[in-house]
Amino acid sequence: MANTLHFSSTLQAAASPVFSKRTNIMHCKSLRVQTGNHSSVASCLAQSRSNRVLKVSCEAASVDVLEMSITNNQAEKQLTCVMKFGGSSLASAERMREVAELILSFPNESPVIVLSAMGKTTNKLLLAGEKAVSCGVTNVDSIEELSFIKELHLRTAKELEVDESVIAKHLDELEQLLNGIAMMKELTPRTKDYLVSFGECMSTRIFAAYMNKIGAKARQYDAFEIGFITTDDFTNADILEATYPAVAQSLHGDWSRDPAIPIVTGFLGKGWRSCAITTLGRGGSDLTATTIGKALGLREIQVWKDVDGVLTCDPNIYPHAEPVPYLTFDEAAELAYFGAQVLHPQSMRPAREADIPVRVKNSYNSNAPGTLITRARDMRKAVLTSIVLKRNVTMLDIVSTRMLGQYGFLAKVFSIFEDLGISVDVVATSEVSISLTLDPSKLWCRELIQQELDHVVEELEKIAVVNLLQHRSIISLIGNVQRSSLILEKVFNVLRVKGINVQMISQGASKVNISLIVNDDEAEQCVRSLHAAFFESASLN
Ligand SMILES: Nc1ncnc2c1ncn2[C@@H]1O[C@H](COP(=O)(O)OP(=O)(O)O)[C@@H](O)[C@H]1O
Ligand SMILES: N[C@@H](CC(=O)OP(=O)(O)O)C(=O)O
């Protein structure tokens, strides 16, 4: 809330037009002086933070009564919310301008801003790195993606009229790094993280400089310098508990000493052992935002995307998917975990722990209400909320070779996965058989390669007959599992009409998700038909 202080006083007719006042204000944004019918803007001569004495000059020295109101939009205010803008909201200078305008259109908020890299910069950096491995040192400067990244960032700085020097050092370092990769002919996960970090480091520097240029005092932060402490799992690191107090101390400390809108790099952290830059997995800026929300105990976490909120299904599969107005943290987490690109799979955790609402909004359409994610919602009318598709999943059918009634079979199977460090998604069991799915994309850097799969099968074959089925998809139905009979009745109706065979089904312990496994090549059609049945046909609802 803008903090307006009114006070009046009398100036001597012949006195110097300088007025001193002890106030509780730390940073004065604007001054208005009222003398009789005249109102004018006065300027602030000096502010002492230690004893909070404000000195102002005005042209009203010749009148007796002087009334001043001091509008101070930052001082004594607490940070109120996080606003995260993803690459899709920051693709160009024009978009950065609009985002800045959007932020400033909430004068009652004191936000922490979290930014991703501009547009598709992360993908381009990774491609540049891969090319550098094989192109030879002399050819690094002709890597197309490097030229693209340089051109995009320099053009953006120029169009926003901010000094190119804010990113010059990073562009030089990026080229040096690619030269190093070309020399070594290898791109390790650790180097990958350092490489992609340039995207967020540059977008935040350009944006902070622009905010300052337009008069909104802002301060840039690299997350790895302000306490984002993570595991050393490069490319997919986890935030450690120590992050919360460290981030709170950094951001709160600076804010109370000298308020300025914090502009923080999303996606990045610092490995606690290696002290090297880590990343939180693709789309990890959502997690940066919720982590800051929890660290500072903020009122709300906003993630601004290029869609009107979380939708009833992926708009790339069905363009007329509808926004979902309300979700619980559990529903959103399940949706993200099972492949909806709109939210990072781990991002709901800090928000749920701190019970801070998350709002998913559209930066291209700020009037749309978006999706509000909270701990609980009214489920009385809820049936199905959203349909999520995860492609290219590997499925294993494992049948015990032992007699019925043998114990320890499940334990043995899962210990094999544990030993091999492979995570399992969906599971359906009977006493002597297990069907389960393995997610190749869960570990961004470490796709499950054939060799690993062969090894899994080899180990399992010591105790079971194993059938490995690839190119499967998981269709997750997120909704009110209390009404699973109604949901399943409709689902099987659709599947029967479309002639689609479900190879596995799991309702598990989750109270919000029913998963179906079908062939990859039938999956999209299946999602569209299910969407039509649940969201478009009144008779089927
Ligand atoms: N259920 C869904 N609801 C909304 N968007 C979805 C869904 N499933 C997939 N998406 C995709 O997620 C995109 C937004 O996420 P993302 O690209 O990570 O945004 P940002 O880069 O702005 O963080 C949308 O453009 C949309 O194509
Ligand atoms: N730039 C990173 C992190 C991120 O969160 O991006 P976005 O918000 O654009 O999904 C990525 O592309 O993965």
Short mmCIF file of N, CA and C in Angstrom, two decimals, residues 146-299:
data_model
loop_
_atom_site.label_atom_id
_atom_site.label_comp_id
_atom_site.label_asym_id
_atom_site.label_seq_id
_atom_site.Cartn_x
_atom_site.Cartn_y
_atom_site.Cartn_z
N LEU A 146 25.07 -19.56 -30.77
CA LEU A 146 25.83 -18.53 -30.04
C LEU A 146 25.53 -17.16 -30.64
N SER A 147 25.55 -17.09 -31.97
CA SER A 147 25.26 -15.80 -32.63
C SER A 147 23.84 -15.36 -32.28
N PHE A 148 22.92 -16.32 -32.28
CA PHE A 148 21.52 -15.99 -31.98
C PHE A 148 21.40 -15.39 -30.57
N ILE A 149 22.03 -16.05 -29.61
CA ILE A 149 21.93 -15.60 -28.21
C ILE A 149 22.54 -14.21 -28.05
N LYS A 150 23.72 -14.02 -28.68
CA LYS A 150 24.38 -12.71 -28.59
C LYS A 150 23.48 -11.64 -29.18
N GLU A 151 22.98 -11.94 -30.36
CA GLU A 151 22.19 -10.95 -31.08
C GLU A 151 20.91 -10.61 -30.30
N LEU A 152 20.24 -11.64 -29.78
CA LEU A 152 18.99 -11.43 -29.04
C LEU A 152 19.22 -10.52 -27.82
N HIS A 153 20.27 -10.82 -27.06
CA HIS A 153 20.48 -10.06 -25.82
C HIS A 153 20.99 -8.65 -26.10
N LEU A 154 21.86 -8.52 -27.09
CA LEU A 154 22.36 -7.16 -27.39
C LEU A 154 21.24 -6.30 -27.99
N ARG A 155 20.45 -6.93 -28.85
CA ARG A 155 19.33 -6.18 -29.46
C ARG A 155 18.33 -5.76 -28.37
N THR A 156 18.05 -6.67 -27.45
CA THR A 156 17.09 -6.37 -26.39
C THR A 156 17.59 -5.19 -25.54
N ALA A 157 18.88 -5.26 -25.17
CA ALA A 157 19.45 -4.17 -24.37
C ALA A 157 19.33 -2.86 -25.14
N LYS A 158 19.65 -2.93 -26.42
CA LYS A 158 19.62 -1.70 -27.23
C LYS A 158 18.20 -1.15 -27.32
N GLU A 159 17.26 -2.04 -27.60
CA GLU A 159 15.87 -1.57 -27.76
C GLU A 159 15.30 -1.01 -26.45
N LEU A 160 15.79 -1.55 -25.34
CA LEU A 160 15.30 -1.04 -24.05
C LEU A 160 16.12 0.16 -23.58
N GLU A 161 17.11 0.50 -24.41
CA GLU A 161 18.00 1.62 -24.09
C GLU A 161 18.71 1.44 -22.75
N VAL A 162 19.15 0.23 -22.52
CA VAL A 162 20.01 0.03 -21.34
C VAL A 162 21.42 -0.28 -21.85
N ASP A 163 22.39 0.02 -21.01
CA ASP A 163 23.77 -0.11 -21.43
C ASP A 163 24.14 -1.57 -21.68
N GLU A 164 24.69 -1.83 -22.86
CA GLU A 164 25.08 -3.21 -23.21
C GLU A 164 26.10 -3.78 -22.23
N SER A 165 26.78 -2.87 -21.51
CA SER A 165 27.82 -3.35 -20.59
C SER A 165 27.24 -4.26 -19.50
N VAL A 166 25.93 -4.18 -19.25
CA VAL A 166 25.36 -5.03 -18.19
C VAL A 166 25.49 -6.52 -18.51
N ILE A 167 25.63 -6.83 -19.82
CA ILE A 167 25.76 -8.26 -20.19
C ILE A 167 27.06 -8.56 -20.94
N ALA A 168 27.87 -7.54 -21.18
CA ALA A 168 29.07 -7.74 -22.01
C ALA A 168 29.98 -8.82 -21.42
N LYS A 169 30.18 -8.76 -20.11
CA LYS A 169 31.09 -9.72 -19.47
C LYS A 169 30.53 -11.15 -19.62
N HIS A 170 29.22 -11.28 -19.48
CA HIS A 170 28.63 -12.61 -19.60
C HIS A 170 28.75 -13.16 -21.02
N LEU A 171 28.56 -12.28 -22.00
CA LEU A 171 28.68 -12.77 -23.38
C LEU A 171 30.11 -13.22 -23.68
N ASP A 172 31.08 -12.49 -23.16
CA ASP A 172 32.49 -12.90 -23.35
C ASP A 172 32.75 -14.23 -22.67
N GLU A 173 32.28 -14.33 -21.43
CA GLU A 173 32.51 -15.58 -20.67
C GLU A 173 31.84 -16.77 -21.34
N LEU A 174 30.65 -16.53 -21.90
CA LEU A 174 29.94 -17.61 -22.58
C LEU A 174 30.77 -18.14 -23.74
N GLU A 175 31.33 -17.22 -24.50
CA GLU A 175 32.14 -17.66 -25.64
C GLU A 175 33.39 -18.41 -25.16
N GLN A 176 33.96 -17.91 -24.09
CA GLN A 176 35.15 -18.61 -23.55
C GLN A 176 34.78 -20.02 -23.10
N LEU A 177 33.61 -20.12 -22.46
CA LEU A 177 33.18 -21.43 -21.98
C LEU A 177 33.00 -22.40 -23.16
N LEU A 178 32.37 -21.90 -24.23
CA LEU A 178 32.17 -22.77 -25.40
C LEU A 178 33.51 -23.17 -26.00
N ASN A 179 34.47 -22.26 -25.97
CA ASN A 179 35.82 -22.61 -26.43
C ASN A 179 36.40 -23.73 -25.58
N GLY A 180 36.18 -23.61 -24.26
CA GLY A 180 36.67 -24.64 -23.33
C GLY A 180 36.04 -25.98 -23.64
N ILE A 181 34.73 -25.98 -23.89
CA ILE A 181 34.02 -27.24 -24.20
C ILE A 181 34.58 -27.83 -25.49
N ALA A 182 34.82 -26.95 -26.47
CA ALA A 182 35.36 -27.42 -27.76
C ALA A 182 36.74 -28.03 -27.55
N MET A 183 37.53 -27.41 -26.67
CA MET A 183 38.87 -27.91 -26.43
C MET A 183 38.84 -29.28 -25.75
N MET A 184 37.96 -29.37 -24.73
CA MET A 184 37.88 -30.62 -23.95
C MET A 184 37.09 -31.70 -24.68
N LYS A 185 36.30 -31.29 -25.66
CA LYS A 185 35.44 -32.21 -26.41
C LYS A 185 34.49 -32.98 -25.49
N GLU A 186 34.08 -32.32 -24.42
CA GLU A 186 33.06 -32.98 -23.56
C GLU A 186 32.21 -31.92 -22.85
N LEU A 187 30.98 -32.33 -22.60
CA LEU A 187 30.03 -31.43 -21.94
C LEU A 187 29.45 -32.20 -20.75
N THR A 188 30.02 -31.99 -19.59
CA THR A 188 29.57 -32.72 -18.40
C THR A 188 28.30 -32.05 -17.86
N PRO A 189 27.52 -32.76 -17.01
CA PRO A 189 26.34 -32.13 -16.40
C PRO A 189 26.71 -30.85 -15.65
N ARG A 190 27.87 -30.85 -15.00
CA ARG A 190 28.29 -29.65 -14.26
C ARG A 190 28.52 -28.47 -15.22
N THR A 191 29.18 -28.75 -16.33
CA THR A 191 29.41 -27.69 -17.31
C THR A 191 28.09 -27.24 -17.94
N LYS A 192 27.19 -28.20 -18.16
CA LYS A 192 25.87 -27.87 -18.73
C LYS A 192 25.17 -26.83 -17.86
N ASP A 193 25.23 -27.03 -16.55
CA ASP A 193 24.55 -26.10 -15.65
C ASP A 193 25.18 -24.71 -15.69
N TYR A 194 26.51 -24.68 -15.73
CA TYR A 194 27.19 -23.39 -15.83
C TYR A 194 26.78 -22.73 -17.15
N LEU A 195 26.74 -23.55 -18.20
CA LEU A 195 26.40 -23.02 -19.53
C LEU A 195 25.00 -22.41 -19.56
N VAL A 196 23.99 -23.14 -19.06
CA VAL A 196 22.62 -22.60 -19.16
C VAL A 196 22.40 -21.43 -18.20
N SER A 197 23.25 -21.31 -17.17
CA SER A 197 23.05 -20.22 -16.20
C SER A 197 23.17 -18.84 -16.85
N PHE A 198 23.89 -18.78 -18.00
CA PHE A 198 24.05 -17.47 -18.66
C PHE A 198 22.70 -16.88 -19.06
N GLY A 199 21.74 -17.75 -19.38
CA GLY A 199 20.42 -17.26 -19.81
C GLY A 199 19.76 -16.42 -18.74
N GLU A 200 19.63 -16.98 -17.53
CA GLU A 200 18.96 -16.25 -16.44
C GLU A 200 19.82 -15.08 -15.96
N CYS A 201 21.15 -15.28 -15.95
CA CYS A 201 22.03 -14.18 -15.48
C CYS A 201 21.87 -12.96 -16.39
N MET A 202 21.69 -13.20 -17.69
CA MET A 202 21.59 -12.05 -18.60
C MET A 202 20.18 -11.44 -18.60
N SER A 203 19.15 -12.29 -18.59
CA SER A 203 17.78 -11.71 -18.65
C SER A 203 17.54 -10.82 -17.43
N THR A 204 17.98 -11.27 -16.25
CA THR A 204 17.72 -10.48 -15.04
C THR A 204 18.51 -9.18 -15.04
N ARG A 205 19.73 -9.23 -15.58
CA ARG A 205 20.53 -7.99 -15.62
C ARG A 205 19.91 -6.96 -16.55
N ILE A 206 19.48 -7.41 -17.70
CA ILE A 206 18.86 -6.47 -18.64
C ILE A 206 17.58 -5.90 -18.02
N PHE A 207 16.79 -6.79 -17.42
CA PHE A 207 15.48 -6.34 -16.90
C PHE A 207 15.66 -5.38 -15.72
N ALA A 208 16.59 -5.69 -14.83
CA ALA A 208 16.80 -4.80 -13.68
C ALA A 208 17.28 -3.43 -14.17
N ALA A 209 18.17 -3.44 -15.15
CA ALA A 209 18.66 -2.16 -15.67
C ALA A 209 17.50 -1.37 -16.28
N TYR A 210 16.62 -2.08 -16.97
CA TYR A 210 15.48 -1.40 -17.58
C TYR A 210 14.54 -0.81 -16.51
N MET A 211 14.28 -1.59 -15.48
CA MET A 211 13.40 -1.09 -14.40
C MET A 211 14.00 0.18 -13.80
N ASN A 212 15.30 0.16 -13.56
CA ASN A 212 15.94 1.35 -13.00
C ASN A 212 15.85 2.52 -13.97
N LYS A 213 15.98 2.19 -15.25
CA LYS A 213 15.92 3.27 -16.25
C LYS A 213 14.56 3.96 -16.23
N ILE A 214 13.50 3.19 -16.03
CA ILE A 214 12.17 3.81 -16.04
C ILE A 214 11.77 4.32 -14.65
N GLY A 215 12.70 4.30 -13.73
CA GLY A 215 12.45 4.94 -12.43
C GLY A 215 11.91 4.02 -11.36
N ALA A 216 11.88 2.72 -11.64
CA ALA A 216 11.43 1.77 -10.60
C ALA A 216 12.69 1.13 -10.03
N LYS A 217 13.04 1.52 -8.84
CA LYS A 217 14.32 1.07 -8.29
C LYS A 217 14.36 -0.46 -8.14
N ALA A 218 15.32 -1.07 -8.80
CA ALA A 218 15.39 -2.54 -8.80
C ALA A 218 16.82 -2.98 -8.53
N ARG A 219 16.95 -4.22 -8.03
CA ARG A 219 18.29 -4.75 -7.74
C ARG A 219 18.37 -6.19 -8.23
N GLN A 220 19.39 -6.48 -9.04
CA GLN A 220 19.52 -7.82 -9.60
C GLN A 220 20.21 -8.77 -8.61
N TYR A 221 19.75 -10.02 -8.58
CA TYR A 221 20.38 -11.03 -7.72
C TYR A 221 20.60 -12.32 -8.51
N ASP A 222 21.78 -12.91 -8.35
CA ASP A 222 22.01 -14.27 -8.85
C ASP A 222 21.63 -15.21 -7.71
N ALA A 223 20.71 -16.12 -7.96
CA ALA A 223 20.21 -17.00 -6.88
C ALA A 223 21.37 -17.71 -6.18
N PHE A 224 22.41 -18.10 -6.96
CA PHE A 224 23.51 -18.86 -6.35
C PHE A 224 24.39 -17.99 -5.44
N GLU A 225 24.15 -16.69 -5.44
CA GLU A 225 24.91 -15.81 -4.55
C GLU A 225 24.10 -15.42 -3.31
N ILE A 226 22.81 -15.73 -3.28
CA ILE A 226 22.00 -15.26 -2.15
C ILE A 226 21.43 -16.40 -1.30
N GLY A 227 22.05 -17.57 -1.44
CA GLY A 227 21.68 -18.63 -0.51
C GLY A 227 20.86 -19.77 -1.08
N PHE A 228 20.67 -19.85 -2.39
CA PHE A 228 20.01 -21.03 -2.95
C PHE A 228 21.00 -22.19 -2.92
N ILE A 229 20.89 -22.99 -1.87
CA ILE A 229 21.85 -24.07 -1.67
C ILE A 229 21.18 -25.37 -2.06
N THR A 230 21.85 -26.14 -2.90
CA THR A 230 21.21 -27.34 -3.45
C THR A 230 22.10 -28.56 -3.28
N THR A 231 21.52 -29.71 -3.62
CA THR A 231 22.34 -30.92 -3.74
C THR A 231 23.27 -30.72 -4.94
N ASP A 232 24.21 -31.62 -5.09
CA ASP A 232 25.13 -31.49 -6.23
C ASP A 232 24.68 -32.33 -7.42
N ASP A 233 23.38 -32.58 -7.51
CA ASP A 233 22.85 -33.33 -8.66
C ASP A 233 22.71 -32.37 -9.83
N PHE A 234 23.80 -32.18 -10.53
CA PHE A 234 23.78 -31.22 -11.64
C PHE A 234 22.66 -31.55 -12.62
N THR A 235 22.06 -30.53 -13.13
CA THR A 235 20.93 -30.54 -14.08
C THR A 235 19.58 -30.88 -13.43
N ASN A 236 19.61 -31.36 -12.20
CA ASN A 236 18.33 -31.70 -11.56
C ASN A 236 18.47 -31.62 -10.04
N ALA A 237 19.02 -30.52 -9.56
CA ALA A 237 19.37 -30.42 -8.14
C ALA A 237 18.14 -30.13 -7.29
N ASP A 238 18.25 -30.53 -6.03
CA ASP A 238 17.17 -30.32 -5.05
C ASP A 238 17.55 -29.18 -4.13
N ILE A 239 16.57 -28.37 -3.74
CA ILE A 239 16.83 -27.27 -2.81
C ILE A 239 17.02 -27.85 -1.40
N LEU A 240 18.04 -27.39 -0.70
CA LEU A 240 18.26 -27.84 0.67
C LEU A 240 17.63 -26.85 1.66
N GLU A 241 17.30 -27.38 2.85
CA GLU A 241 16.60 -26.58 3.88
C GLU A 241 17.31 -25.26 4.21
N ALA A 242 18.65 -25.31 4.19
CA ALA A 242 19.43 -24.13 4.58
C ALA A 242 19.12 -22.93 3.66
N THR A 243 18.53 -23.23 2.52
CA THR A 243 18.22 -22.16 1.57
C THR A 243 17.26 -21.13 2.18
N TYR A 244 16.26 -21.62 2.94
CA TYR A 244 15.19 -20.70 3.37
C TYR A 244 15.70 -19.57 4.25
N PRO A 245 16.41 -19.87 5.35
CA PRO A 245 16.90 -18.74 6.15
C PRO A 245 17.91 -17.88 5.40
N ALA A 246 18.74 -18.51 4.57
CA ALA A 246 19.78 -17.74 3.88
C ALA A 246 19.15 -16.74 2.90
N VAL A 247 18.16 -17.22 2.13
CA VAL A 247 17.51 -16.34 1.15
C VAL A 247 16.75 -15.22 1.87
N ALA A 248 16.09 -15.60 2.97
CA ALA A 248 15.32 -14.59 3.72
C ALA A 248 16.26 -13.50 4.23
N GLN A 249 17.40 -13.93 4.74
CA GLN A 249 18.32 -12.94 5.29
C GLN A 249 18.83 -12.00 4.18
N SER A 250 19.21 -12.57 3.06
CA SER A 250 19.72 -11.74 1.96
C SER A 250 18.68 -10.73 1.48
N LEU A 251 17.50 -11.25 1.14
CA LEU A 251 16.51 -10.37 0.51
C LEU A 251 15.91 -9.39 1.51
N HIS A 252 15.57 -9.89 2.70
CA HIS A 252 15.01 -9.00 3.72
C HIS A 252 16.02 -7.94 4.14
N GLY A 253 17.26 -8.40 4.31
CA GLY A 253 18.30 -7.49 4.79
C GLY A 253 18.46 -6.31 3.84
N ASP A 254 18.63 -6.62 2.56
CA ASP A 254 18.81 -5.54 1.58
C ASP A 254 17.58 -4.65 1.52
N TRP A 255 16.41 -5.29 1.56
CA TRP A 255 15.17 -4.53 1.42
C TRP A 255 15.01 -3.54 2.58
N SER A 256 15.34 -3.99 3.78
CA SER A 256 15.11 -3.07 4.90
C SER A 256 16.19 -1.99 4.95
N ARG A 257 17.39 -2.30 4.43
CA ARG A 257 18.44 -1.26 4.40
C ARG A 257 18.16 -0.25 3.30
N ASP A 258 17.75 -0.76 2.12
CA ASP A 258 17.62 0.12 0.96
C ASP A 258 16.63 -0.53 -0.01
N PRO A 259 15.34 -0.23 0.14
CA PRO A 259 14.34 -0.96 -0.65
C PRO A 259 14.53 -0.78 -2.17
N ALA A 260 14.52 -1.91 -2.85
CA ALA A 260 14.58 -1.92 -4.32
C ALA A 260 13.96 -3.23 -4.75
N ILE A 261 13.23 -3.22 -5.84
CA ILE A 261 12.55 -4.46 -6.27
C ILE A 261 13.61 -5.53 -6.58
N PRO A 262 13.58 -6.66 -5.88
CA PRO A 262 14.57 -7.70 -6.16
C PRO A 262 14.22 -8.41 -7.48
N ILE A 263 15.21 -8.54 -8.35
CA ILE A 263 15.04 -9.27 -9.61
C ILE A 263 15.98 -10.47 -9.55
N VAL A 264 15.40 -11.66 -9.35
CA VAL A 264 16.21 -12.84 -9.01
C VAL A 264 16.24 -13.82 -10.19
N THR A 265 17.40 -14.42 -10.43
CA THR A 265 17.49 -15.46 -11.47
C THR A 265 16.70 -16.69 -11.03
N GLY A 266 15.81 -17.17 -11.87
CA GLY A 266 15.14 -18.44 -11.59
C GLY A 266 16.09 -19.58 -11.93
N PHE A 267 15.71 -20.83 -11.52
CA PHE A 267 16.31 -22.04 -12.09
C PHE A 267 17.68 -22.40 -11.52
N LEU A 268 18.37 -21.44 -10.86
CA LEU A 268 19.78 -21.67 -10.53
C LEU A 268 20.00 -21.82 -9.03
N GLY A 269 21.02 -22.56 -8.67
CA GLY A 269 21.41 -22.68 -7.27
C GLY A 269 22.91 -22.92 -7.18
N LYS A 270 23.36 -23.24 -5.97
CA LYS A 270 24.78 -23.52 -5.76
C LYS A 270 24.90 -24.84 -5.02
N GLY A 271 25.65 -25.76 -5.59
CA GLY A 271 25.83 -27.08 -4.96
C GLY A 271 26.53 -26.94 -3.62
N TRP A 272 26.01 -27.65 -2.61
CA TRP A 272 26.54 -27.39 -1.26
C TRP A 272 27.96 -27.92 -1.08
N ARG A 273 28.32 -28.99 -1.80
CA ARG A 273 29.70 -29.49 -1.69
C ARG A 273 30.59 -28.83 -2.75
N SER A 274 30.09 -28.85 -3.98
CA SER A 274 30.93 -28.39 -5.09
C SER A 274 31.08 -26.87 -5.14
N CYS A 275 30.09 -26.16 -4.57
CA CYS A 275 30.02 -24.70 -4.67
C CYS A 275 29.90 -24.24 -6.13
N ALA A 276 29.57 -25.16 -7.02
CA ALA A 276 29.40 -24.79 -8.44
C ALA A 276 27.93 -24.48 -8.69
N ILE A 277 27.68 -23.80 -9.81
CA ILE A 277 26.29 -23.48 -10.17
C ILE A 277 25.55 -24.77 -10.52
N THR A 278 24.35 -24.91 -9.97
CA THR A 278 23.49 -26.07 -10.29
C THR A 278 22.19 -25.54 -10.91
N THR A 279 21.41 -26.44 -11.51
CA THR A 279 20.07 -26.04 -11.96
C THR A 279 19.03 -27.00 -11.38
N LEU A 280 17.79 -26.51 -11.31
CA LEU A 280 16.73 -27.23 -10.59
C LEU A 280 15.89 -28.11 -11.50
N GLY A 281 16.40 -28.43 -12.69
CA GLY A 281 15.61 -29.20 -13.65
C GLY A 281 14.85 -28.23 -14.55
N ARG A 282 14.50 -28.68 -15.76
CA ARG A 282 13.85 -27.79 -16.71
C ARG A 282 12.57 -27.20 -16.11
N GLY A 283 12.36 -25.93 -16.38
CA GLY A 283 11.19 -25.25 -15.82
C GLY A 283 11.37 -24.89 -14.35
N GLY A 284 12.61 -24.96 -13.85
CA GLY A 284 12.87 -24.82 -12.42
C GLY A 284 12.63 -23.44 -11.82
N SER A 285 12.36 -22.44 -12.65
CA SER A 285 12.11 -21.10 -12.07
C SER A 285 10.82 -21.08 -11.25
N ASP A 286 9.89 -21.95 -11.58
CA ASP A 286 8.67 -22.04 -10.76
C ASP A 286 9.05 -22.41 -9.32
N LEU A 287 10.02 -23.34 -9.22
CA LEU A 287 10.47 -23.77 -7.90
C LEU A 287 11.24 -22.64 -7.19
N THR A 288 12.01 -21.87 -7.94
CA THR A 288 12.69 -20.71 -7.35
C THR A 288 11.64 -19.78 -6.72
N ALA A 289 10.55 -19.56 -7.45
CA ALA A 289 9.51 -18.63 -6.99
C ALA A 289 8.85 -19.14 -5.71
N THR A 290 8.50 -20.42 -5.68
CA THR A 290 7.81 -20.92 -4.48
C THR A 290 8.78 -20.99 -3.29
N THR A 291 10.06 -21.24 -3.59
CA THR A 291 11.06 -21.27 -2.51
C THR A 291 11.19 -19.88 -1.88
N ILE A 292 11.22 -18.85 -2.70
CA ILE A 292 11.31 -17.48 -2.16
C ILE A 292 10.03 -17.15 -1.39
N GLY A 293 8.89 -17.59 -1.92
CA GLY A 293 7.63 -17.35 -1.22
C GLY A 293 7.67 -17.92 0.18
N LYS A 294 8.16 -19.15 0.29
CA LYS A 294 8.23 -19.78 1.62
C LYS A 294 9.30 -19.11 2.48
N ALA A 295 10.46 -18.83 1.90
CA ALA A 295 11.56 -18.24 2.68
C ALA A 295 11.13 -16.92 3.32
N LEU A 296 10.38 -16.12 2.56
CA LEU A 296 10.02 -14.79 3.07
C LEU A 296 8.62 -14.77 3.69
N GLY A 297 7.93 -15.89 3.65
CA GLY A 297 6.58 -15.94 4.21
C GLY A 297 5.65 -14.96 3.51
N LEU A 298 5.69 -14.95 2.19
CA LEU A 298 4.91 -13.95 1.46
C LEU A 298 3.44 -14.35 1.36
N ARG A 299 2.63 -13.39 0.95
CA ARG A 299 1.18 -13.59 0.92
C ARG A 299 0.75 -14.45 -0.26
#
